[in-house]
CSV table of C-alpha atoms in Angstrom, one decimal:
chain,number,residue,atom,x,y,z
A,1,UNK,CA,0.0,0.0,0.0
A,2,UNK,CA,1.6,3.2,-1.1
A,3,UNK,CA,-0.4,5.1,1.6
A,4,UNK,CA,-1.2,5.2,5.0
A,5,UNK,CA,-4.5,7.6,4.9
A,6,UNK,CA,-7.6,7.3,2.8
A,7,UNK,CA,-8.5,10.1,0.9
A,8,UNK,CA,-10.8,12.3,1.4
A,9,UNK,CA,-14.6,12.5,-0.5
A,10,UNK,CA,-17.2,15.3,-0.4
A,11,UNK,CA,-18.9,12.7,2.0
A,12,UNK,CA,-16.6,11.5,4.4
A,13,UNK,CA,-15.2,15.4,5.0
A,14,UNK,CA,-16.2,15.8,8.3
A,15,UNK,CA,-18.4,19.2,8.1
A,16,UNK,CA,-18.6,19.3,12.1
A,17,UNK,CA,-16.4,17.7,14.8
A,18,UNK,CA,-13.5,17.4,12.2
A,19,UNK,CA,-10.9,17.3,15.1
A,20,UNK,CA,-12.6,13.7,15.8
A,21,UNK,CA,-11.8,12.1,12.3
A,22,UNK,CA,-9.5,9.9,11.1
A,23,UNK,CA,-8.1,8.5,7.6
A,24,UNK,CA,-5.2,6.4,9.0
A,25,UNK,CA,-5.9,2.9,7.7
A,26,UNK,CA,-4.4,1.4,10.8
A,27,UNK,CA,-7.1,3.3,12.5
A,28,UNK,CA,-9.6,2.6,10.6
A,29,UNK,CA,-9.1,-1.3,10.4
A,30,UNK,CA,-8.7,-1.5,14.3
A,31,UNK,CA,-12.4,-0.2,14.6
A,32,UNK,CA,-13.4,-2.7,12.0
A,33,UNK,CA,-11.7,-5.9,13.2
A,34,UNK,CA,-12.3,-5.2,17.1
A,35,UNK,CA,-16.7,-5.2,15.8
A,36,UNK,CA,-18.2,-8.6,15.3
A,37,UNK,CA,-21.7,-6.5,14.0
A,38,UNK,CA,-21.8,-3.5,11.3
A,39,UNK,CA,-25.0,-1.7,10.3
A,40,UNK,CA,-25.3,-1.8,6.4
A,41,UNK,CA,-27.7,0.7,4.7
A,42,UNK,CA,-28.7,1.1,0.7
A,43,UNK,CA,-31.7,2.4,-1.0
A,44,UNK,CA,-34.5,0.7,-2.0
A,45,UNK,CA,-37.6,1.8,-4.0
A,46,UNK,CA,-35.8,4.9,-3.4
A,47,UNK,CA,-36.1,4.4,0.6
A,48,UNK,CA,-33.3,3.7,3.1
A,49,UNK,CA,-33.3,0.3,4.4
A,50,UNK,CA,-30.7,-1.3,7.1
A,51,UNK,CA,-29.8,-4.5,8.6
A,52,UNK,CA,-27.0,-5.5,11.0
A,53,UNK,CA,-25.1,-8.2,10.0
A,54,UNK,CA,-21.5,-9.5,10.8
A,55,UNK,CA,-18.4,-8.2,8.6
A,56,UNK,CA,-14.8,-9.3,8.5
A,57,UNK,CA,-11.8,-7.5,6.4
A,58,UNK,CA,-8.8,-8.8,4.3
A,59,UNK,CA,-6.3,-5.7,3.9
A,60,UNK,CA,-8.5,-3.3,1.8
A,61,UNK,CA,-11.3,-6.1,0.8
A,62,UNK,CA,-14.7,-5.7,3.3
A,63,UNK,CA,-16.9,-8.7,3.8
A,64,UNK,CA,-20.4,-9.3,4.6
A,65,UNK,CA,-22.7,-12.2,3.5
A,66,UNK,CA,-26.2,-13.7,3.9
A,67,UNK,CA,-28.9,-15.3,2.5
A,68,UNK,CA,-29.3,-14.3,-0.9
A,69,UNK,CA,-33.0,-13.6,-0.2
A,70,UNK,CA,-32.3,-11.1,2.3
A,71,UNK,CA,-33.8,-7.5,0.7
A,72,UNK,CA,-31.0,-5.4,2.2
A,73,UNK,CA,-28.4,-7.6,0.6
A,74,UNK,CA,-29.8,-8.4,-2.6
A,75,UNK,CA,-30.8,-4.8,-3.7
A,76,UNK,CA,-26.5,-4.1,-3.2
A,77,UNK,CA,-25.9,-7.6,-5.2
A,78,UNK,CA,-28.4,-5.6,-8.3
A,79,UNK,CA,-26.0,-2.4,-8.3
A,80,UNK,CA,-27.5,-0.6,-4.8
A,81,UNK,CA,-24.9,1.9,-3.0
A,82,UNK,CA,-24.4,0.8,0.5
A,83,UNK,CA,-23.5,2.8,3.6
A,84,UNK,CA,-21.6,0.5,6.4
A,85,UNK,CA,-21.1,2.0,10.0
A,86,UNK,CA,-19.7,0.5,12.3
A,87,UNK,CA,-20.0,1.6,16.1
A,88,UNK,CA,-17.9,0.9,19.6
A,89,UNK,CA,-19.3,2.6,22.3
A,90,UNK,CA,-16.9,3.6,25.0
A,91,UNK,CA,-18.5,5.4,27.5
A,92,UNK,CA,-21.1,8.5,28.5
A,93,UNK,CA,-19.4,11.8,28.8
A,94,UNK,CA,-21.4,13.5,31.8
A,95,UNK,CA,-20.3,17.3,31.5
A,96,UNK,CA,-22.0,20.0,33.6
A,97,UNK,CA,-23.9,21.6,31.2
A,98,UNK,CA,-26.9,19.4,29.2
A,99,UNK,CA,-25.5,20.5,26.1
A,100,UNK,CA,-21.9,19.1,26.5
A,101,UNK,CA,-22.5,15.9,27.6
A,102,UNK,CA,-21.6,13.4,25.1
A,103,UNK,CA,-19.9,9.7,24.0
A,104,UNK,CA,-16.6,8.2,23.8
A,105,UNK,CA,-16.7,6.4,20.8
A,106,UNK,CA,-15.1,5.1,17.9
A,107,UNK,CA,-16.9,4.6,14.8
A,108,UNK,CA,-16.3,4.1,10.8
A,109,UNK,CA,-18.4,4.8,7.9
A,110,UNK,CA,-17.8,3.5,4.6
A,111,UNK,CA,-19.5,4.1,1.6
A,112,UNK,CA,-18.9,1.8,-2.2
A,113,UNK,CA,-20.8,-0.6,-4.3
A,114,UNK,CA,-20.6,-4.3,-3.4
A,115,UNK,CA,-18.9,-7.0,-6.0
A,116,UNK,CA,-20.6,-10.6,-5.8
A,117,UNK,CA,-18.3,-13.2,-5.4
A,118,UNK,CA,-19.5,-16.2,-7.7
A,119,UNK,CA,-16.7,-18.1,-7.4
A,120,UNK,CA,-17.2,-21.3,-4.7
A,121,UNK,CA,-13.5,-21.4,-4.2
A,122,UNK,CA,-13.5,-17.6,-3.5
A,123,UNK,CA,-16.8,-18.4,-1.3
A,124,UNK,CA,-15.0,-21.1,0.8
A,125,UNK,CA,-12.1,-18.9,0.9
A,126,UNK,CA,-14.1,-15.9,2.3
A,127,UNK,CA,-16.1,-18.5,4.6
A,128,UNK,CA,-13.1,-19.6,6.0
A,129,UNK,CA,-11.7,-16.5,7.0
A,130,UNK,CA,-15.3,-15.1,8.5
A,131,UNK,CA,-15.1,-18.3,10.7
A,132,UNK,CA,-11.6,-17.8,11.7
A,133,UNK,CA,-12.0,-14.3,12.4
A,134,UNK,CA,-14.6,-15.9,14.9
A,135,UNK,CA,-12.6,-18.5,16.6
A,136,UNK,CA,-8.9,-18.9,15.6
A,137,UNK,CA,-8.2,-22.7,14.1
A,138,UNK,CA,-12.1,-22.6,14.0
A,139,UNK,CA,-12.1,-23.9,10.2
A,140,UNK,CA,-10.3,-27.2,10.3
A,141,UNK,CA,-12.4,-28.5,12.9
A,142,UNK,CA,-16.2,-27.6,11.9
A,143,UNK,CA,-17.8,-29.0,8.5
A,144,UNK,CA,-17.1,-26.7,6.3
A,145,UNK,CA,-19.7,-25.2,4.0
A,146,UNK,CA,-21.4,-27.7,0.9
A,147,UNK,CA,-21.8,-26.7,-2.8
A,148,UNK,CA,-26.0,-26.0,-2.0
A,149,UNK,CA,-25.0,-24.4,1.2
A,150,UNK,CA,-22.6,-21.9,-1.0
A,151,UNK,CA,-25.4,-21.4,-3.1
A,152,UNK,CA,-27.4,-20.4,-0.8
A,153,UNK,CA,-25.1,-17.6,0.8
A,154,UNK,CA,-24.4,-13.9,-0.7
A,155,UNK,CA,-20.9,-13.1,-0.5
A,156,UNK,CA,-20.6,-9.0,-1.1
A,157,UNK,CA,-17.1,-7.8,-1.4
A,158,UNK,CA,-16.3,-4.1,-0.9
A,159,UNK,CA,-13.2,-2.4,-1.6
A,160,UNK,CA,-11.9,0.2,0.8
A,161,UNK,CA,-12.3,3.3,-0.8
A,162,UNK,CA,-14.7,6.1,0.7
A,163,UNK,CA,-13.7,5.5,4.6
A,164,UNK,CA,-13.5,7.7,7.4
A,165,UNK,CA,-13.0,6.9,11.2
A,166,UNK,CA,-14.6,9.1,13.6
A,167,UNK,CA,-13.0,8.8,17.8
A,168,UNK,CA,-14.0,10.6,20.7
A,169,UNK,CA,-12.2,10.2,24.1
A,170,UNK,CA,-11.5,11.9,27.6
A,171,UNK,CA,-13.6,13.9,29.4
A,172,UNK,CA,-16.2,16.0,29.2
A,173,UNK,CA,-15.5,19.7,27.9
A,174,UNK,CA,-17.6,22.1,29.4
A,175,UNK,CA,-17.5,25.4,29.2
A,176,UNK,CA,-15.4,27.7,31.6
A,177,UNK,CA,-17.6,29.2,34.1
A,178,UNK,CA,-19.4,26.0,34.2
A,179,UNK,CA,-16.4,24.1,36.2
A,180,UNK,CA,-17.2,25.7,39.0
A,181,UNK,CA,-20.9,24.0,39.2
A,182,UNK,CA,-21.2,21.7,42.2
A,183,UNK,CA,-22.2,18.4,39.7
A,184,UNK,CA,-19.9,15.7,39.4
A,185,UNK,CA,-18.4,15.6,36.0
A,186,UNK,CA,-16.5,12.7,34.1
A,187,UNK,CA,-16.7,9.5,32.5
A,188,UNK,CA,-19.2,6.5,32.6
A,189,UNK,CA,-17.2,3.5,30.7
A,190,UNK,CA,-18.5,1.1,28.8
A,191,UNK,CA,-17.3,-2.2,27.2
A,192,UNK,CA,-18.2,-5.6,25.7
A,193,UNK,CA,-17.3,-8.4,27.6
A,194,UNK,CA,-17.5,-12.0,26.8
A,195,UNK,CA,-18.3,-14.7,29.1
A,196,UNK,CA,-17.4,-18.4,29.8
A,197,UNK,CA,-18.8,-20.4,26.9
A,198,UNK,CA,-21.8,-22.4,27.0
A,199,UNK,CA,-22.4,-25.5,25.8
A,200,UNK,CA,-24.9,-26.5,23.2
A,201,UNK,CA,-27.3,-28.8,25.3
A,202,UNK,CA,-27.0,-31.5,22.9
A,203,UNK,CA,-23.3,-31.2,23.1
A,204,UNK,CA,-21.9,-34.8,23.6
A,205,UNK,CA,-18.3,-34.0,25.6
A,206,UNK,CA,-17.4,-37.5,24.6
A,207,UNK,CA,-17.3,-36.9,21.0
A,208,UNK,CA,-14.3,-34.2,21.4
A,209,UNK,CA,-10.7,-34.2,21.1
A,210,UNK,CA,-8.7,-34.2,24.8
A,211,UNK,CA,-7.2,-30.4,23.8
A,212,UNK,CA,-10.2,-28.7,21.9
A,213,UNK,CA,-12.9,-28.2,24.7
A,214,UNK,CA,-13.7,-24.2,24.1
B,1,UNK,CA,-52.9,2.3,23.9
B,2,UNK,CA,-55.4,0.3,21.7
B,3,UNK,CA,-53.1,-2.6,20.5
B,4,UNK,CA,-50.3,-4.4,22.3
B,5,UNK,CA,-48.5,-4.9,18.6
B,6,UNK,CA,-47.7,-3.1,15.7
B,7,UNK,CA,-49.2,-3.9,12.7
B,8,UNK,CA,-47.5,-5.5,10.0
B,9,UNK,CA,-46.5,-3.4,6.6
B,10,UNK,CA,-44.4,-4.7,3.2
B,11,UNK,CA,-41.6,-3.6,5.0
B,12,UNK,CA,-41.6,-4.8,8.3
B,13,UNK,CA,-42.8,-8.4,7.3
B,14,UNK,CA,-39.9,-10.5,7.7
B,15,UNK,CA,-39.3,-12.3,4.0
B,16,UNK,CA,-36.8,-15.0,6.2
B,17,UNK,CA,-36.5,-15.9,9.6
B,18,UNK,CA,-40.1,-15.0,10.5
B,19,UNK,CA,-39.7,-17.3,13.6
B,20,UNK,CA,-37.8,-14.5,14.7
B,21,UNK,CA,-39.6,-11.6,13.9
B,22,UNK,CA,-41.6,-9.9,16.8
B,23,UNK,CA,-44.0,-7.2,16.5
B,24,UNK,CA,-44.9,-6.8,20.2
B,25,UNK,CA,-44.7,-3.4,21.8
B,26,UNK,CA,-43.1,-4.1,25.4
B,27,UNK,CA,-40.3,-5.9,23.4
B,28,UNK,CA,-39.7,-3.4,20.7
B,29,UNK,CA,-39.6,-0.8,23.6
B,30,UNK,CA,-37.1,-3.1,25.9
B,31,UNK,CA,-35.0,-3.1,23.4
B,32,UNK,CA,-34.5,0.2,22.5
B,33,UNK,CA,-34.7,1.4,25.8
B,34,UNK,CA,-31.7,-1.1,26.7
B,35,UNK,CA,-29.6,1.0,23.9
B,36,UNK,CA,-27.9,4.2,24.1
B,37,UNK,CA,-26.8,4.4,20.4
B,38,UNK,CA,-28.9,4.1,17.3
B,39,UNK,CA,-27.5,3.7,13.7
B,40,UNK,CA,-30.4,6.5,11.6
B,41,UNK,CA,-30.3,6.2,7.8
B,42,UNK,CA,-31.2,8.0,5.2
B,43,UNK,CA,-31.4,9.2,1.5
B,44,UNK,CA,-29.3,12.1,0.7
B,45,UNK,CA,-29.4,12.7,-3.3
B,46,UNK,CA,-30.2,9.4,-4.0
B,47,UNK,CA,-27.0,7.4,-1.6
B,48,UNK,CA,-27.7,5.9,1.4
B,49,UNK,CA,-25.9,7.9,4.2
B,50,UNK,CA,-25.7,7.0,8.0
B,51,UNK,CA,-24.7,8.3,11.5
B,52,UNK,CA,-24.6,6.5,15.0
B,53,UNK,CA,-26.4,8.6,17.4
B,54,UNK,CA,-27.8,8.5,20.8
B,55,UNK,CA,-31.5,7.9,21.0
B,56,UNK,CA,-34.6,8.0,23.6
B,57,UNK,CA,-38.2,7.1,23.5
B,58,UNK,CA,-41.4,8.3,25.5
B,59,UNK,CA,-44.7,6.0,24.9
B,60,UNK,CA,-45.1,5.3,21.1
B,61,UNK,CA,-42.3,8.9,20.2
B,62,UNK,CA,-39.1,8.3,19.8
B,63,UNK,CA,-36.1,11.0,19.8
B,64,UNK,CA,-32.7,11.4,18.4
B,65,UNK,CA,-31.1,15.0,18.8
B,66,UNK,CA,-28.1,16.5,17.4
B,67,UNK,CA,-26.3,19.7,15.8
B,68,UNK,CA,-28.3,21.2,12.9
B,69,UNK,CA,-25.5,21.5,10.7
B,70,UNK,CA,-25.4,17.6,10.8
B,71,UNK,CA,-26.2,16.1,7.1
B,72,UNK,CA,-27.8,13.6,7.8
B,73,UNK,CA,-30.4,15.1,10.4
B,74,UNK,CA,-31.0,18.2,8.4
B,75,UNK,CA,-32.2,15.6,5.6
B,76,UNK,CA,-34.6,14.0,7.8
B,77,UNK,CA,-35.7,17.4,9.3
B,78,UNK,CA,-36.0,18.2,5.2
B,79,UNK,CA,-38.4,15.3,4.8
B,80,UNK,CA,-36.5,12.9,4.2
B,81,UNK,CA,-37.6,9.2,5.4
B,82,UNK,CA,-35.6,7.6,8.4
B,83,UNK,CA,-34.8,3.7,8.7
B,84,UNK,CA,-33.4,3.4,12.3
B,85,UNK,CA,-31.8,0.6,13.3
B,86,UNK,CA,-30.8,-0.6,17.2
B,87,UNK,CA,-29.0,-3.8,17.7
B,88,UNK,CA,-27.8,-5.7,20.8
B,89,UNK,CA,-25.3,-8.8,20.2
B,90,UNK,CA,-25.9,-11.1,22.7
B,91,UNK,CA,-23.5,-13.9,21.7
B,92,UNK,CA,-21.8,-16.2,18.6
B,93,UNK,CA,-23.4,-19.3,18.3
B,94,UNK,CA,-21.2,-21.7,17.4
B,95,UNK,CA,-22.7,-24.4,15.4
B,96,UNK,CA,-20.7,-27.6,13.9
B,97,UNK,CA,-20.7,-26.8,10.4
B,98,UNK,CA,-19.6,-23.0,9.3
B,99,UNK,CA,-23.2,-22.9,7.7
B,100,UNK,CA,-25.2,-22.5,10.9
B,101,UNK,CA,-23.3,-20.2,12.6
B,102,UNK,CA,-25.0,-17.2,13.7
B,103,UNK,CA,-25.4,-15.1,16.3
B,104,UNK,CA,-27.9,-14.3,19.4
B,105,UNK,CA,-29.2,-10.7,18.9
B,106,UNK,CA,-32.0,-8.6,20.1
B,107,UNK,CA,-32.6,-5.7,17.1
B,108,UNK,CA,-35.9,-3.2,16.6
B,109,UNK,CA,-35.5,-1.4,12.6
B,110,UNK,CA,-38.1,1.2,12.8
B,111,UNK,CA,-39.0,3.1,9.0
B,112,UNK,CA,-40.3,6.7,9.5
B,113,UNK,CA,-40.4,10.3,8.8
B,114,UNK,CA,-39.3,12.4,11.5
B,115,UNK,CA,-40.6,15.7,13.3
B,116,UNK,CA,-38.6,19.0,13.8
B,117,UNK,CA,-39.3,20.0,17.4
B,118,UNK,CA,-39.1,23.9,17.0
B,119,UNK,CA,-41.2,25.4,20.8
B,120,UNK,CA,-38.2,25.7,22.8
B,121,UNK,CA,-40.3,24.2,25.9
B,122,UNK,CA,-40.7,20.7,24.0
B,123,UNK,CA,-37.0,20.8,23.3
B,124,UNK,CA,-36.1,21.5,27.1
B,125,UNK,CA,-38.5,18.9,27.9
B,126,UNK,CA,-37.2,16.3,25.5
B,127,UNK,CA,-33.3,17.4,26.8
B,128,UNK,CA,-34.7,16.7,30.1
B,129,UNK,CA,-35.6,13.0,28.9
B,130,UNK,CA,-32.7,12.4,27.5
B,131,UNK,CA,-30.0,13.2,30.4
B,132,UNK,CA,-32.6,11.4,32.8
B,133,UNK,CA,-32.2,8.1,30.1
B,134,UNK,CA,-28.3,8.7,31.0
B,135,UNK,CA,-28.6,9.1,34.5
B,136,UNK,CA,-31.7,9.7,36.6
B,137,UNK,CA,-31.6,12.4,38.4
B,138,UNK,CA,-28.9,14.5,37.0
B,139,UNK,CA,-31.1,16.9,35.0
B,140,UNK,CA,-31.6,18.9,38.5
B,141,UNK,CA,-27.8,19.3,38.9
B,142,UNK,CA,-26.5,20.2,35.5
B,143,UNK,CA,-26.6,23.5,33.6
B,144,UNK,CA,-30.0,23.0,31.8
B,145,UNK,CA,-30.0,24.4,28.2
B,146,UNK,CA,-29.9,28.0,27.6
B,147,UNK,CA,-31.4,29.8,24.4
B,148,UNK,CA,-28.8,29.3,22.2
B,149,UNK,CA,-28.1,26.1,23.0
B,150,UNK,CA,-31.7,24.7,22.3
B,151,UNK,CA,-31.3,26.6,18.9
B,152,UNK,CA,-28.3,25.1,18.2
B,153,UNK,CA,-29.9,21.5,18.7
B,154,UNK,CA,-31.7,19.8,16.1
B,155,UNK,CA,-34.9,17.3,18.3
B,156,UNK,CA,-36.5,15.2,16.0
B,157,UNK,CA,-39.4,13.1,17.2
B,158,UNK,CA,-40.5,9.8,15.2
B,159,UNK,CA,-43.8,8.3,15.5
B,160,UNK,CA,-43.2,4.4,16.3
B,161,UNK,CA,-45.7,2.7,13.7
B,162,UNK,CA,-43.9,0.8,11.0
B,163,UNK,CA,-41.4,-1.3,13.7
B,164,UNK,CA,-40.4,-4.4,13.7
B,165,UNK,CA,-38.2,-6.6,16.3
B,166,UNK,CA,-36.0,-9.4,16.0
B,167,UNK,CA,-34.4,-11.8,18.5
B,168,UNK,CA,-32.3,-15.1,18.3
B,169,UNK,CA,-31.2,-16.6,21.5
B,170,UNK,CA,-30.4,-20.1,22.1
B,171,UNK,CA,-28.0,-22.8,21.3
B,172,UNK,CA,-27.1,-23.5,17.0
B,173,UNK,CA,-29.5,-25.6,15.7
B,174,UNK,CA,-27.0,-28.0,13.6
B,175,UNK,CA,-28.1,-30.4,10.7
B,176,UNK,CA,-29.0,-33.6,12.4
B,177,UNK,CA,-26.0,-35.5,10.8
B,178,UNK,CA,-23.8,-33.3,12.4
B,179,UNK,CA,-24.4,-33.6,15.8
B,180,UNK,CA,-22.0,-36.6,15.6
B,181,UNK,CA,-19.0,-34.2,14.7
B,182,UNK,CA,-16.1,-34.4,17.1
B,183,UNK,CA,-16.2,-30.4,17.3
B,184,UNK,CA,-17.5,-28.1,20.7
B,185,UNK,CA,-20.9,-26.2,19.7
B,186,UNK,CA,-22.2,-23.9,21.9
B,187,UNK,CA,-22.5,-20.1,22.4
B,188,UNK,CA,-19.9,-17.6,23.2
B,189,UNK,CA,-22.0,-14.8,25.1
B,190,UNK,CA,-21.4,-11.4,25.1
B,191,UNK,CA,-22.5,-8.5,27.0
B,192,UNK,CA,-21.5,-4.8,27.7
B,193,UNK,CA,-20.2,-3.7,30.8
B,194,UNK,CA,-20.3,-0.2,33.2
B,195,UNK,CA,-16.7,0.0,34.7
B,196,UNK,CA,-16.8,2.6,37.7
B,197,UNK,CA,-17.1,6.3,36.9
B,198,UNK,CA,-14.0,8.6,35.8
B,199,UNK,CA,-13.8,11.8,37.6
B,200,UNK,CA,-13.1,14.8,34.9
B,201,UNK,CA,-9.2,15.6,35.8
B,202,UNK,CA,-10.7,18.9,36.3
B,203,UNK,CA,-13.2,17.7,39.0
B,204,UNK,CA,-12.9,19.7,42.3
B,205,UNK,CA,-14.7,17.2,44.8
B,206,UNK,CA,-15.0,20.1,47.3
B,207,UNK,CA,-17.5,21.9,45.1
B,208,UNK,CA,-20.2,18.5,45.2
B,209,UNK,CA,-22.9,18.1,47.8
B,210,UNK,CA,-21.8,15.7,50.3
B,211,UNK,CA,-24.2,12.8,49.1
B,212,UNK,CA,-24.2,12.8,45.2
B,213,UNK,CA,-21.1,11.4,44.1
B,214,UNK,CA,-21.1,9.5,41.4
């Protein structure tokens, strides 16, 4: 990659809160790869539709897939724009005025038309690497997907073009007389945490490998 | 309130996974209540554009606020229609083949036009319901709005009729054959966290009342 930063379009200029953006790839990717879920949005019938749905990345490639009858997905697959954000929230900036309270966050938007991958091999390949971004060495020990099963799965492919990062962090910023207001002031942090695993009820322990118990 | 559902339109009737589609009232507004952050969409000469933004509801209205300048609000407050879109991952669900992976989720997509709040009581009502959301009680300490703030704020207001939930929860539901597989299935849960409050580095504890420290 000859360049660290993604340009900059007419629509991922920041017009407000430009001091919050970002174009640093390495930035950018982070947010992405940290998020299991991303918010995809097109038009259709010349309304906005959106679903969430789970992404991965491979260098400048972004990936989402789903059943090929899903509306969101197919109107991309015929040609539709999308609009992918993807959100972290980090915690509730309480300031000491109404109007300066705010979030730490750390979001991405990405805008581009989506390439259907036809290809099975490119299918299994993209399959592969969703499920490993899941749970590492995940692949080689699940069935991995049949020729119908392909089929039956969209696979959009989005290059990494018009992308912006957007961060907010630290505390609150109020305004100067109101520091001497007798209101607490700071931070409320937030983060996703993940729990011991559960086992599928019909999960038959003996079945398993000695080493591979999640 | 008349109905304990919404009613169905083209739009919110779930095309797949209908098992999981719920229309009920107290679950749509569980969900969104749970959320402090809503990904809002829209169409902005002709592209799909979209902004993560803190939301609140009160009854069957629901509220998303922000700086006028912002594109994708002034749209909106333009005419333009709104999909709104809140989503809670609750886990991965881990099935034995890559196929049925998936994961538990509780989301609410809601398809509307919104409503500029211009009388500057609504808007200092509405702010009031929003910092409550965020913490009760704290609209009687803060700085409440002044003039210029209020103008400065974009309050637009969404009647909740065409809304639609969605849930998965559970273990994977594998192809029967595949229960056999030597391979752990289950669900990875997820959740977010509140860590203990951050005091503003430029908090002077000798300013607070003696009992309302965070």
């Amino acid at each position: 990659m000859s360049n660290s930063t993604y340009d900059i379009s007419p629509r991922t200029k920041m017009v407000r809160g430009h001091k919050r953006a970002s174009y640093d790839r390495a930035t950018v990717h982070r947010i992405i790869d940290e998020a299991i879920i991303c918010h995809v949005g097109t038009v259709l019938d010349g309304r906005p539709v959106m679903i969430p749905t789970a992404h991965w990345r491979a260098g400048e490639q972004f990936y989402i897939h789903g059943a090929t009858k899903n509306r969101v997905l197919a109107a991309i697959a015929d040609g539709a724009e999308a609009c992918i954000c993807i959100t972290h929230l980090d915690g509730l900036v309480m300031a000491r005025s109404a109007f300066h309270h705010s979030a730490n966050y750390r979001s991405v938007v990405m805008y581009g038309k989506g390439r259907v991958l036809n290809d099975p091999a490119l299918k299994m390949e993209q399959s592969a690497l969703f499920i490993e971004k899941l749970a590492k060495g995940r692949w080689d020990q699940i069935r991995q997907p049949n020729i119908q099963e392909l089929k039956a799965t969209l696979f959009l492919e989005f290059d990494m073009a018009e992308v912006s990062a957007k961060i907010r962090s630290g505390d609150p910023v109020d305004d100067e007389e109101d520091y001497a207001l007798p209101v607490w002031a700071g931070v409320l942090p937030c983060r996703t945490v993940w729990d011991d695993p559960v086992d599928d009820r019909r999960l038959d322990r003996s079945l398993l490998p000695h080493a591979t118990l999640a």
